[in-house]
Coordinates of C-alpha atoms in Angstrom, one line a residue:
Chain A
M4 CA -39.3 9.8 -54.2
T5 CA -42.6 10.2 -52.4
V6 CA -44.6 13.3 -52.9
A7 CA -47.3 14.0 -50.3
A8 CA -50.2 16.2 -49.8
M9 CA -49.3 19.8 -50.5
P10 CA -52.2 21.4 -52.4
L11 CA -52.3 25.2 -52.6
S12 CA -55.2 26.7 -50.7
N13 CA -56.8 30.0 -51.8
S14 CA -54.9 31.9 -49.2
G15 CA -51.5 31.2 -50.7
R16 CA -50.5 28.8 -47.9
V17 CA -49.6 25.2 -47.9
S18 CA -52.8 23.2 -47.1
L19 CA -53.5 19.6 -46.1
K20 CA -57.2 19.9 -47.0
Q21 CA -57.2 17.9 -50.2
G22 CA -55.6 14.8 -48.6
G23 CA -52.9 12.5 -50.0
G24 CA -52.2 11.5 -53.5
G25 CA -54.4 13.9 -55.4
R26 CA -53.9 15.9 -58.6
A27 CA -53.9 19.3 -57.0
M28 CA -51.0 18.2 -54.8
R29 CA -49.1 16.9 -57.7
A30 CA -49.6 20.1 -59.6
L31 CA -48.3 22.1 -56.8
I32 CA -45.3 19.9 -56.2
E33 CA -44.5 20.1 -59.9
R34 CA -44.9 23.8 -59.9
L35 CA -42.8 24.5 -56.9
F36 CA -40.2 21.8 -56.5
I37 CA -39.9 20.2 -59.9
R38 CA -40.0 23.1 -62.3
D39 CA -36.7 24.7 -61.5
F40 CA -34.8 21.7 -60.1
A41 CA -35.8 19.7 -63.1
A42 CA -34.5 22.4 -65.4
M43 CA -31.0 22.0 -64.0
P44 CA -28.6 20.1 -66.3
F45 CA -28.3 16.5 -65.3
D46 CA -27.2 13.5 -67.2
G47 CA -29.4 10.7 -65.9
V48 CA -32.9 10.0 -64.5
G49 CA -33.5 13.1 -62.4
L50 CA -36.4 15.0 -60.8
A51 CA -38.2 15.6 -64.0
A52 CA -39.0 11.9 -64.2
M53 CA -40.8 12.1 -60.8
D54 CA -39.9 8.4 -60.3
D55 CA -39.1 6.8 -57.0
G56 CA -35.5 8.1 -57.1
A57 CA -32.7 9.4 -59.4
A58 CA -30.3 7.3 -61.4
I59 CA -26.8 8.6 -62.2
P60 CA -24.6 6.8 -64.8
M61 CA -21.4 5.3 -63.3
G62 CA -19.3 3.4 -65.7
D63 CA -21.5 0.7 -67.2
E64 CA -23.8 0.7 -64.2
W65 CA -26.2 3.1 -62.5
L66 CA -26.0 4.7 -59.1
V67 CA -29.6 5.1 -57.8
I68 CA -30.3 7.5 -55.0
T69 CA -33.6 8.1 -53.2
T70 CA -34.7 10.1 -50.2
D71 CA -37.8 10.1 -48.0
S72 CA -38.9 12.0 -44.9
H73 CA -41.1 9.9 -42.5
V74 CA -43.7 11.3 -40.2
I75 CA -46.3 8.9 -39.0
H76 CA -48.9 8.8 -36.2
P77 CA -48.9 6.7 -34.2
I78 CA -45.2 6.1 -34.3
F79 CA -45.7 2.5 -33.1
F80 CA -48.4 0.6 -34.9
P81 CA -49.4 -3.0 -35.4
G82 CA -46.6 -4.6 -37.4
G83 CA -44.1 -1.8 -37.3
D84 CA -43.0 1.6 -36.2
I85 CA -41.4 4.8 -37.7
G86 CA -38.0 3.2 -37.6
R87 CA -38.9 0.2 -39.6
I88 CA -40.9 2.2 -42.1
S89 CA -38.0 4.7 -42.6
I90 CA -35.6 1.9 -43.6
C91 CA -38.2 -0.1 -45.7
G92 CA -39.5 3.0 -47.5
T93 CA -36.0 3.9 -48.8
V94 CA -34.9 0.3 -49.5
N95 CA -38.1 -0.2 -51.4
D96 CA -37.8 3.0 -53.5
L97 CA -34.3 1.8 -54.5
A98 CA -35.6 -1.7 -55.3
M99 CA -38.5 -0.3 -57.4
M100 CA -35.8 1.1 -59.7
G101 CA -34.1 -2.3 -59.9
A102 CA -31.4 -1.3 -57.5
T103 CA -31.0 -4.0 -55.0
R104 CA -27.3 -3.8 -54.3
I105 CA -27.5 -1.2 -51.5
L106 CA -24.2 0.7 -50.8
G107 CA -25.7 2.3 -47.6
L108 CA -28.3 4.4 -46.0
T109 CA -28.2 7.7 -44.2
C110 CA -30.5 8.5 -41.3
G111 CA -31.4 12.1 -40.3
V112 CA -33.5 12.3 -37.1
I113 CA -35.4 15.4 -35.9
L114 CA -36.6 15.0 -32.3
E115 CA -38.9 17.1 -30.1
E116 CA -37.4 18.1 -26.8
G117 CA -38.9 15.8 -24.2
F118 CA -39.2 12.9 -26.5
P119 CA -39.1 9.7 -24.3
L120 CA -35.7 8.1 -24.5
E121 CA -37.2 4.7 -24.1
Q122 CA -39.2 5.2 -27.3
L123 CA -36.1 6.6 -29.1
E124 CA -34.2 3.4 -28.2
A125 CA -37.0 1.2 -29.4
I126 CA -37.0 3.0 -32.7
Q127 CA -33.3 2.7 -33.0
R128 CA -33.4 -1.1 -32.3
S129 CA -36.1 -1.3 -34.9
I130 CA -33.8 0.6 -37.4
V131 CA -30.9 -1.8 -36.7
A132 CA -33.1 -4.9 -37.0
T133 CA -34.6 -3.8 -40.3
C134 CA -31.2 -2.9 -41.7
L135 CA -30.0 -6.4 -40.8
E136 CA -33.1 -7.9 -42.5
A137 CA -32.4 -5.8 -45.6
G138 CA -28.7 -6.6 -45.5
T139 CA -27.7 -2.9 -45.4
V140 CA -26.2 -0.5 -43.0
I141 CA -26.6 3.1 -41.8
V142 CA -23.3 4.8 -43.0
T143 CA -23.9 8.3 -41.7
G144 CA -26.5 10.2 -39.8
D145 CA -27.6 13.4 -38.2
T146 CA -29.7 14.4 -35.2
K147 CA -31.4 17.6 -34.4
V148 CA -33.5 18.5 -31.5
M149 CA -36.3 21.1 -31.7
G150 CA -38.1 22.8 -28.9
S151 CA -41.4 21.6 -27.7
G152 CA -44.1 22.7 -30.2
E153 CA -41.5 23.0 -33.0
I154 CA -42.0 19.4 -34.0
D155 CA -44.4 16.8 -32.8
G156 CA -42.4 13.8 -31.6
I157 CA -40.0 12.6 -34.3
A158 CA -39.3 12.8 -38.0
I159 CA -36.8 10.6 -39.8
N160 CA -35.2 11.2 -43.2
T161 CA -33.6 8.3 -44.9
T162 CA -31.6 8.5 -48.1
G163 CA -30.3 5.4 -49.8
I164 CA -27.8 4.7 -52.6
A165 CA -27.6 1.5 -54.6
M166 CA -26.1 0.2 -57.8
T167 CA -27.8 -1.6 -60.7
K168 CA -27.0 -2.7 -64.2
R169 CA -30.5 -1.9 -65.4
V170 CA -32.8 0.8 -64.1
I171 CA -36.5 -0.1 -64.0
R172 CA -38.7 2.9 -64.5
D173 CA -42.4 3.5 -63.7
N174 CA -43.2 4.9 -67.1
A175 CA -42.5 1.9 -69.4
L176 CA -45.6 -0.2 -69.3
R177 CA -46.5 -1.6 -72.7
V178 CA -49.9 -2.6 -74.0
G179 CA -50.3 -6.3 -73.2
D180 CA -48.0 -6.3 -70.1
R181 CA -49.5 -8.3 -67.3
I182 CA -49.9 -6.4 -64.0
I183 CA -48.6 -8.3 -61.0
V184 CA -48.8 -7.3 -57.3
T185 CA -46.5 -9.1 -55.0
G186 CA -49.0 -9.7 -52.2
T187 CA -52.1 -8.5 -50.3
I188 CA -53.2 -4.9 -50.6
G189 CA -54.2 -2.3 -48.0
D190 CA -52.6 -3.9 -44.9
H191 CA -50.5 -1.0 -43.9
G192 CA -53.0 1.8 -44.4
L193 CA -55.8 0.1 -42.6
A194 CA -53.7 -1.1 -39.7
V195 CA -52.4 2.4 -39.1
M196 CA -55.9 3.9 -39.5
A197 CA -57.4 1.4 -37.1
A198 CA -54.7 2.1 -34.6
R199 CA -55.2 5.9 -35.0
H200 CA -58.9 5.5 -34.3
G201 CA -58.4 3.1 -31.5
L202 CA -60.5 0.6 -33.4
E203 CA -60.5 -2.9 -31.9
L204 CA -60.8 -5.3 -34.8
E205 CA -60.9 -9.1 -34.8
G206 CA -58.3 -11.0 -36.9
D207 CA -54.8 -10.2 -37.7
L208 CA -54.8 -6.6 -39.0
K209 CA -51.2 -5.4 -39.2
S210 CA -48.9 -3.4 -41.4
D211 CA -47.1 -5.2 -44.2
V212 CA -44.0 -3.0 -43.8
A213 CA -41.0 -5.0 -45.1
P214 CA -37.8 -4.5 -47.1
L215 CA -38.4 -5.8 -50.7
N216 CA -34.9 -5.8 -52.0
S217 CA -34.3 -9.6 -51.6
L218 CA -37.6 -10.3 -53.4
I219 CA -36.8 -8.0 -56.3
A220 CA -33.2 -9.2 -56.5
L221 CA -34.6 -12.8 -56.8
A222 CA -36.9 -11.7 -59.6
T223 CA -34.4 -9.6 -61.6
A224 CA -31.6 -12.1 -61.2
A225 CA -33.8 -14.9 -62.6
M226 CA -35.4 -12.8 -65.3
P227 CA -33.4 -9.6 -65.9
E228 CA -35.6 -8.1 -68.7
A229 CA -39.0 -9.4 -67.7
I230 CA -40.2 -6.4 -65.6
T231 CA -41.1 -3.5 -67.8
A232 CA -42.1 -1.0 -65.1
M233 CA -42.4 -1.1 -61.3
K234 CA -43.6 1.0 -58.4
D235 CA -44.4 0.5 -54.7
P236 CA -48.1 1.3 -54.0
T237 CA -47.4 3.5 -50.9
R238 CA -49.4 6.7 -50.3
G239 CA -52.5 6.6 -52.5
G240 CA -52.4 2.9 -52.6
L241 CA -52.6 0.5 -55.5
A242 CA -55.1 2.7 -57.4
S243 CA -52.8 5.7 -57.3
A244 CA -49.7 3.6 -58.3
L245 CA -51.5 2.0 -61.2
H246 CA -52.9 5.4 -62.3
E247 CA -49.5 7.0 -62.2
M248 CA -47.7 4.1 -64.1
A249 CA -50.4 4.0 -66.8
S250 CA -50.5 7.7 -67.2
K251 CA -46.7 8.1 -67.4
S252 CA -46.6 5.1 -69.8
N253 CA -49.4 6.4 -72.0
V254 CA -51.4 3.2 -71.6
G255 CA -54.5 2.1 -69.8
V256 CA -54.9 -0.7 -67.3
M257 CA -57.7 -3.2 -67.2
L258 CA -57.8 -4.2 -63.6
R259 CA -59.6 -7.4 -62.5
E260 CA -60.5 -6.2 -59.1
A261 CA -61.6 -9.6 -57.9
S262 CA -58.0 -10.8 -58.5
V263 CA -56.5 -8.3 -56.2
P264 CA -55.4 -10.1 -53.0
V265 CA -57.0 -8.6 -49.9
T266 CA -57.1 -10.3 -46.5
E267 CA -60.3 -10.8 -44.6
A268 CA -59.1 -8.5 -41.8
V269 CA -58.4 -5.7 -44.3
R270 CA -61.7 -6.1 -46.1
A271 CA -63.6 -6.0 -42.8
A272 CA -61.7 -3.0 -41.5
G273 CA -62.2 -1.2 -44.8
E274 CA -65.9 -1.8 -44.6
I275 CA -66.1 -0.5 -41.0
L276 CA -64.1 2.6 -41.8
G277 CA -65.6 3.1 -45.2
I278 CA -62.3 3.0 -46.9
D279 CA -61.4 1.1 -50.1
P280 CA -58.2 -1.0 -49.5
L281 CA -57.1 -0.1 -53.0
H282 CA -56.7 3.5 -52.0
V283 CA -54.5 3.1 -48.8
A284 CA -50.8 2.7 -48.4
N285 CA -48.8 -0.5 -48.6
E286 CA -45.2 -0.6 -47.3
G287 CA -44.1 -4.1 -48.3
K288 CA -45.6 -4.6 -51.8
A289 CA -44.6 -3.9 -55.4
V290 CA -46.8 -3.6 -58.4
M291 CA -45.1 -4.4 -61.7
G292 CA -45.7 -4.7 -65.4
V293 CA -44.3 -8.0 -66.8
R294 CA -44.0 -9.1 -70.4
P295 CA -47.0 -11.4 -71.1
E296 CA -44.8 -14.3 -72.1
D297 CA -42.9 -14.0 -68.8
A298 CA -45.8 -13.5 -66.4
D299 CA -46.5 -17.0 -65.3
R300 CA -42.8 -17.8 -64.6
M301 CA -42.4 -14.4 -62.8
L302 CA -45.4 -15.2 -60.6
A303 CA -43.9 -18.6 -59.7
I304 CA -40.6 -16.9 -58.8
L305 CA -42.3 -14.3 -56.6
R306 CA -44.4 -16.9 -54.9
S307 CA -41.2 -18.8 -54.0
H308 CA -40.1 -15.9 -51.7
P309 CA -41.8 -15.4 -48.3
L310 CA -42.6 -11.8 -49.2
G311 CA -44.2 -12.8 -52.5
R312 CA -46.2 -15.8 -51.5
D313 CA -49.6 -14.1 -52.2
A314 CA -48.4 -12.5 -55.5
A315 CA -51.1 -12.3 -58.2
I316 CA -51.7 -11.3 -61.7
I317 CA -54.4 -8.6 -61.4
G318 CA -54.8 -7.1 -64.8
T319 CA -53.3 -6.1 -68.2
A320 CA -52.0 -2.9 -69.7
S321 CA -54.4 -1.8 -72.4
R322 CA -54.6 0.9 -75.0
R323 CA -55.0 4.3 -73.5
G324 CA -58.6 5.3 -72.9
R325 CA -59.7 1.9 -71.9
A326 CA -58.5 2.2 -68.3
H327 CA -61.1 2.1 -65.5
Chain B
M24 CA -22.6 14.6 -40.4
T25 CA -23.7 17.1 -37.8
V26 CA -24.7 16.1 -34.4
A27 CA -26.7 18.5 -32.4
A28 CA -27.8 19.1 -28.9
M29 CA -29.4 16.0 -27.5
P30 CA -28.3 15.6 -23.9
L31 CA -30.1 13.2 -21.7
S32 CA -32.1 14.8 -18.9
N33 CA -32.8 13.1 -15.6
S34 CA -36.3 12.3 -16.6
G35 CA -35.3 9.9 -19.4
R36 CA -36.3 12.4 -22.0
V37 CA -34.4 14.2 -24.8
S38 CA -33.5 17.7 -23.5
L39 CA -32.1 20.9 -25.1
K40 CA -30.9 22.2 -21.8
Q41 CA -27.2 21.8 -22.3
G42 CA -27.1 23.7 -25.6
G43 CA -25.1 22.8 -28.7
G44 CA -21.9 21.1 -29.1
G45 CA -21.3 19.8 -25.6
R46 CA -19.9 16.6 -24.3
A47 CA -23.1 15.4 -22.7
M48 CA -24.8 15.6 -26.1
R49 CA -22.0 13.8 -27.8
A50 CA -22.1 11.0 -25.2
L51 CA -25.8 10.5 -25.7
I52 CA -25.5 10.5 -29.5
E53 CA -22.8 8.0 -29.3
R54 CA -24.7 5.9 -26.9
L55 CA -27.9 5.9 -28.8
F56 CA -27.2 6.3 -32.5
I57 CA -23.6 5.3 -33.0
R58 CA -23.3 2.2 -30.8
D59 CA -25.4 -0.2 -32.8
F60 CA -25.2 1.4 -36.2
A61 CA -21.4 1.6 -35.9
A62 CA -21.3 -2.1 -35.0
M63 CA -22.8 -3.1 -38.4
P64 CA -20.3 -4.5 -40.8
F65 CA -19.2 -1.8 -43.3
D66 CA -16.1 -1.7 -45.4
G67 CA -15.3 2.1 -45.5
V68 CA -15.4 5.2 -43.3
G69 CA -18.7 4.8 -41.5
L70 CA -20.6 6.1 -38.5
A71 CA -18.0 4.9 -36.0
A72 CA -15.7 7.6 -37.3
M73 CA -18.2 10.4 -36.5
D74 CA -16.7 12.4 -39.4
D75 CA -18.6 14.8 -41.6
G76 CA -19.8 11.9 -43.7
A77 CA -19.2 8.3 -44.8
A78 CA -16.8 7.1 -47.5
I79 CA -17.5 3.9 -49.5
P80 CA -14.8 2.4 -51.7
M81 CA -15.7 2.3 -55.4
G82 CA -13.0 1.0 -57.7
D83 CA -9.9 3.1 -57.1
E84 CA -12.0 6.0 -55.8
W85 CA -14.3 6.8 -52.8
L86 CA -17.9 7.6 -52.9
V87 CA -18.6 10.1 -50.1
I88 CA -22.1 10.5 -48.7
T89 CA -23.3 12.9 -46.1
T90 CA -26.7 14.0 -44.7
D91 CA -27.9 16.9 -42.6
S92 CA -31.3 18.1 -41.4
H93 CA -31.7 21.8 -41.2
V94 CA -33.9 23.7 -38.8
I95 CA -33.1 27.4 -38.3
H96 CA -34.8 30.4 -36.8
P97 CA -35.3 32.8 -38.3
I98 CA -35.5 31.0 -41.7
F99 CA -34.4 34.2 -43.5
F100 CA -31.4 35.9 -41.9
P101 CA -28.8 38.5 -43.0
G102 CA -26.7 36.8 -45.7
G103 CA -28.9 33.7 -46.3
D104 CA -31.8 31.5 -45.5
I105 CA -32.7 27.9 -44.7
G106 CA -32.5 27.0 -48.4
R107 CA -29.0 28.3 -48.9
I108 CA -27.8 26.8 -45.7
S109 CA -29.2 23.4 -46.6
I110 CA -27.3 23.2 -49.8
C111 CA -24.0 24.7 -48.4
G112 CA -24.1 22.5 -45.3
T113 CA -24.1 19.3 -47.3
V114 CA -21.7 20.6 -50.1
N115 CA -19.3 21.6 -47.4
D116 CA -19.5 18.3 -45.4
L117 CA -18.6 16.6 -48.7
A118 CA -15.8 19.0 -49.4
M119 CA -14.4 18.6 -45.9
M120 CA -13.7 15.0 -46.8
G121 CA -12.0 16.1 -49.9
A122 CA -15.0 15.1 -52.1
T123 CA -15.5 18.1 -54.5
R124 CA -16.9 16.2 -57.5
I125 CA -20.5 16.2 -56.5
L126 CA -22.8 13.7 -58.2
G127 CA -26.0 15.2 -56.9
L128 CA -28.0 16.2 -53.9
T129 CA -31.3 15.1 -52.5
C130 CA -33.8 17.5 -50.8
G131 CA -36.4 16.3 -48.3
V132 CA -38.7 19.1 -47.1
I133 CA -41.2 18.9 -44.2
L134 CA -43.6 21.8 -44.1
E135 CA -46.2 23.0 -41.6
E136 CA -49.7 23.3 -42.9
G137 CA -50.3 27.0 -43.5
F138 CA -46.7 27.8 -44.4
P139 CA -46.7 30.8 -46.7
L140 CA -46.3 29.8 -50.3
E141 CA -44.4 33.0 -51.0
Q142 CA -41.7 32.0 -48.5
L143 CA -41.6 28.5 -49.9
E144 CA -40.9 29.9 -53.3
A145 CA -38.2 32.2 -52.0
I146 CA -36.5 29.2 -50.3
Q147 CA -36.8 27.2 -53.5
R148 CA -35.2 30.0 -55.6
S149 CA -32.4 30.2 -53.0
I150 CA -31.8 26.4 -53.3
V151 CA -31.7 26.6 -57.1
A152 CA -29.3 29.6 -57.0
T153 CA -27.0 28.0 -54.4
C154 CA -26.9 24.7 -56.4
L155 CA -25.9 26.7 -59.5
E156 CA -23.2 28.5 -57.5
A157 CA -21.9 25.1 -56.2
G158 CA -22.1 23.6 -59.7
T159 CA -24.5 20.8 -58.5
V160 CA -28.1 19.7 -58.9
I161 CA -31.0 18.3 -56.8
V162 CA -31.5 14.9 -58.3
T163 CA -34.4 13.7 -56.2
G164 CA -36.6 15.0 -53.5
D165 CA -39.5 14.5 -51.1
T166 CA -42.1 16.7 -49.6
K167 CA -44.3 16.1 -46.5
V168 CA -46.8 18.3 -44.9
M169 CA -47.6 18.1 -41.2
G170 CA -50.5 19.6 -39.3
S171 CA -50.2 22.9 -37.6
G172 CA -48.4 22.3 -34.3
E173 CA -46.7 19.2 -35.6
I174 CA -43.8 21.2 -37.1
D175 CA -42.8 24.8 -36.7
G176 CA -42.5 26.1 -40.2
I177 CA -40.0 24.1 -42.3
A178 CA -37.3 21.5 -41.9
I179 CA -35.1 20.5 -44.8
N180 CA -32.9 17.4 -45.1
T181 CA -30.2 17.4 -47.7
T182 CA -28.1 14.4 -48.6
G183 CA -25.1 14.6 -51.0
I184 CA -22.9 12.2 -52.8
A185 CA -19.5 13.0 -54.3
M186 CA -16.4 11.2 -55.6
T187 CA -12.8 11.7 -54.6
K188 CA -9.5 9.9 -55.1
R189 CA -8.4 10.8 -51.6
V190 CA -10.5 11.0 -48.5
I191 CA -9.5 13.7 -46.0
R192 CA -10.4 12.9 -42.5
D193 CA -10.8 15.0 -39.4
N194 CA -8.6 12.7 -37.2
A195 CA -5.2 12.8 -38.9
L196 CA -3.6 16.0 -37.6
R197 CA 0.1 15.5 -36.9
V198 CA 2.4 17.3 -34.5
G199 CA 3.8 20.3 -36.3
D200 CA 1.0 20.7 -38.8
R201 CA 0.0 24.3 -39.3
I202 CA -3.7 25.1 -38.6
I203 CA -5.3 27.3 -41.3
V204 CA -8.8 28.8 -41.3
T205 CA -10.0 29.9 -44.7
G206 CA -11.5 33.2 -43.5
T207 CA -13.1 35.2 -40.8
I208 CA -14.8 33.4 -37.9
G209 CA -18.2 33.9 -36.2
D210 CA -20.0 35.6 -38.9
H211 CA -22.9 33.2 -39.3
G212 CA -23.6 32.5 -35.7
L213 CA -23.6 36.2 -34.6
A214 CA -25.6 37.3 -37.6
V215 CA -28.3 34.8 -36.8
M216 CA -28.3 35.5 -33.1
A217 CA -28.5 39.3 -33.8
A218 CA -31.4 38.7 -36.1
R219 CA -33.1 36.4 -33.6
H220 CA -32.8 39.0 -30.9
G221 CA -33.9 41.8 -33.2
L222 CA -30.5 43.5 -32.5
E223 CA -29.8 46.5 -34.7
L224 CA -26.0 46.7 -35.2
E225 CA -23.9 49.0 -37.1
G226 CA -21.7 47.6 -39.8
D227 CA -22.0 44.7 -42.1
L228 CA -22.9 41.7 -39.9
K229 CA -24.1 38.9 -42.1
S230 CA -23.8 35.1 -42.4
D231 CA -20.8 33.7 -44.3
V232 CA -22.9 30.8 -45.7
A233 CA -21.3 29.7 -49.0
P234 CA -20.4 26.5 -50.8
L235 CA -16.8 25.7 -50.3
N236 CA -16.3 23.0 -52.9
S237 CA -14.6 25.2 -55.5
L238 CA -12.2 26.6 -52.9
I239 CA -11.3 23.1 -51.6
A240 CA -11.0 21.7 -55.2
L241 CA -8.5 24.5 -56.0
A242 CA -6.5 23.6 -52.9
T243 CA -6.5 19.8 -53.4
A244 CA -5.8 20.0 -57.1
A245 CA -2.8 22.2 -56.5
M246 CA -1.5 20.3 -53.5
P247 CA -3.1 16.9 -53.3
E248 CA -1.4 15.7 -50.2
A249 CA -0.9 18.9 -48.3
I250 CA -4.0 18.9 -46.2
T251 CA -3.7 16.3 -43.4
A252 CA -7.1 16.9 -41.7
M253 CA -10.1 19.2 -42.3
K254 CA -13.4 20.1 -40.8
D255 CA -16.0 22.9 -41.1
P256 CA -16.4 24.9 -37.9
T257 CA -20.2 24.8 -37.9
R258 CA -22.2 24.2 -34.7
G259 CA -19.9 24.8 -31.7
G260 CA -17.6 27.0 -33.8
L261 CA -13.9 27.1 -34.3
A262 CA -13.2 26.1 -30.7
S263 CA -15.3 22.9 -31.0
A264 CA -13.9 21.9 -34.4
L265 CA -10.4 22.3 -33.2
H266 CA -11.1 20.4 -30.0
E267 CA -12.6 17.6 -32.0
M268 CA -9.9 17.4 -34.6
A269 CA -7.2 17.5 -31.9
S270 CA -8.9 15.0 -29.7
K271 CA -9.5 12.5 -32.5
S272 CA -6.0 12.9 -33.8
N273 CA -4.5 12.5 -30.3
V274 CA -2.6 15.8 -30.5
G275 CA -3.0 19.3 -29.0
V276 CA -3.4 22.6 -30.7
M277 CA -1.5 25.8 -29.9
L278 CA -3.8 28.5 -31.0
R279 CA -2.6 32.0 -31.6
E280 CA -5.9 33.7 -30.8
A281 CA -4.7 37.1 -32.1
S282 CA -4.2 35.5 -35.5
V283 CA -7.8 34.3 -35.9
P284 CA -9.5 36.6 -38.4
V285 CA -12.6 38.2 -36.9
T286 CA -14.4 41.2 -38.5
E287 CA -15.1 44.4 -36.5
A288 CA -18.8 43.8 -36.9
V289 CA -18.6 40.3 -35.4
R290 CA -16.3 41.4 -32.6
A291 CA -18.7 44.2 -31.7
A292 CA -21.8 42.0 -31.8
G293 CA -20.0 39.3 -29.7
E294 CA -19.2 41.9 -27.0
I295 CA -22.8 43.2 -26.9
L296 CA -24.2 39.7 -26.7
G297 CA -21.5 38.4 -24.5
I298 CA -20.6 35.6 -26.9
D299 CA -17.1 34.5 -28.0
P300 CA -17.0 34.4 -31.9
L301 CA -14.8 31.3 -31.6
H302 CA -17.8 29.4 -30.1
V303 CA -20.4 30.2 -32.7
A304 CA -21.2 28.5 -36.1
N305 CA -19.6 29.3 -39.4
E306 CA -21.2 28.1 -42.6
G307 CA -18.6 29.1 -45.2
K308 CA -15.3 28.3 -43.6
A309 CA -12.9 25.4 -43.3
V310 CA -10.3 24.7 -40.7
M311 CA -7.5 22.4 -41.9
G312 CA -4.2 21.0 -40.8
V313 CA -1.5 21.5 -43.4
R314 CA 2.0 20.0 -43.5
P315 CA 4.4 22.7 -42.2
E316 CA 6.5 22.8 -45.4
D317 CA 3.3 23.4 -47.5
A318 CA 1.6 25.9 -45.2
D319 CA 2.7 29.2 -46.9
R320 CA 2.0 27.9 -50.4
M321 CA -1.4 26.6 -49.3
L322 CA -2.2 30.0 -47.7
A323 CA -1.4 31.8 -51.0
I324 CA -3.6 29.4 -53.0
L325 CA -6.5 29.8 -50.6
R326 CA -6.1 33.6 -50.7
S327 CA -6.3 33.5 -54.5
H328 CA -9.9 32.4 -54.2
P329 CA -12.7 34.8 -53.3
L330 CA -13.9 32.6 -50.5
G331 CA -10.4 32.3 -49.1
R332 CA -9.1 35.8 -49.3
D333 CA -9.0 36.2 -45.5
A334 CA -7.3 32.8 -44.9
A335 CA -4.8 32.8 -42.0
I336 CA -2.4 30.4 -40.2
I337 CA -3.8 30.5 -36.7
G338 CA -1.8 27.8 -34.8
T339 CA 0.2 24.6 -34.8
A340 CA -0.6 21.0 -33.8
S341 CA 1.4 20.2 -30.7
R342 CA 1.9 17.2 -28.5
R343 CA -1.1 16.2 -26.6
G344 CA -1.6 17.9 -23.2
R345 CA -0.3 21.2 -24.5
A346 CA -3.6 22.3 -26.0
H347 CA -5.4 25.3 -24.6

């Protein structure tokens, strides 16, 4: 599950003013969408958990389900497009809960009348290619067209279902756990912002958008109990993901900022735009808590996978109140 | 799965011109979204079937999944609102495949900046009330806000998962099957159109939007094999649903139009607006093929349920070429 900017303005209207990932937004989401939904009887990990998805007990396993609506400008950006991000976002939300055996994805598309067919076909090719890369398939879908002015371009909702023997939560960090990120931070957010501002930058600044299920499957198959908590640092970035994991787990996090992998291109773009790479979205990275005795081996396993070759230990979960 | 108006205009752009439910739309949907997705390897009822949802084998049962994006104007209409229709649309798509044991629903909301909070709360209350009515629950969700002009008001995507021992398809009508509708036809479409045009009509013209899972569960529990094919006559109405079922089943349908239940209010509104009630959407009705020897008993069972009290036998599946 991803919750996005929806703070309440003074006028009693939904407002974008306070940007993404903030507390005001979270408060409103909780107030409006979580309160009553979460009160419904449900025997599993439901909305009240505000995790990346829900988990429903099925025999001795869990069925994990997650949904995400994707709107992004520009819809084609360096390293990806809205089609690729729609698939990866949902595959990764499933993977973050440990669910890497994907049963299928759904794809609901809302289009603006007049949307160029050539772009639609490019997005569809990207969806197909990303599904193949993730080893999954679109099993059902839906398409709606709205009049010009009713929607700006295209919005894609993707829902995914997957099975797992063990659900990994984002609220189970323990004091002493090592914090690992699976690669460089800030690539997606800065690539998209640079594209949005028409910024010409030297070097290879592109989104990291990628399906993480094979990386996480490798890690959980080798060490089924090593990961104590996991989240993908999407909207709000690594800072927000760590804050949420720590706060829900009732621990702090001692972050060694110098250990956080950041490419030169991202660092340079961040300086030009005045944006901290730790606060922007990633679309192909996981941040996990790992038991201290397993951390070095987990790091080696992650680094053996192409999507984890820049993985790093970046900190330690500490007693609450010592976070910074 | 619902596919909506997306015909290809001459300019290579998505167009609304040809309205809902037509063949041009279907051709484009097939060309763009079905072709490559359907070619992906999948061991179940997938996109190629263009049914109401997908079915995935799980042990000796089927997991059915369906998705639908909802955009409707006005968002509040006589008899319902976008929240109620989002839940019912998905619950009913599951039920049409015989899957009435719902594991959960997801809810993805896209909001326009400035959307009135009061309306959002009313929609949310409606979602909660409809879930309770259907005996289901929202297990995970997602909220995105778009700038003013990027979306007109609100769009809701709902995905549902449910289990069933027997999947009912929309392509298995057999010659001789009786065609049953579970109640009056045209109520939703004409209520919404009347509201859209600010038409003041006498009588009780309101949408039939309702969750059908308890009605279908009653029917399939009592007579597990009696229903040969089923569909909900949403966009395009009864005419389109019958056409699609017949065409996919390679049979015709002899419709006794005088037997189709239509309220006086709907008939009057249809005449004023110049619209045939058989061609407009229903949101709380099913049309099913039933083995001839089971038809009378099925009718009695349906009529014993509040949502089926106006059920009627409206025709018979015939040899292909005799449809009208």
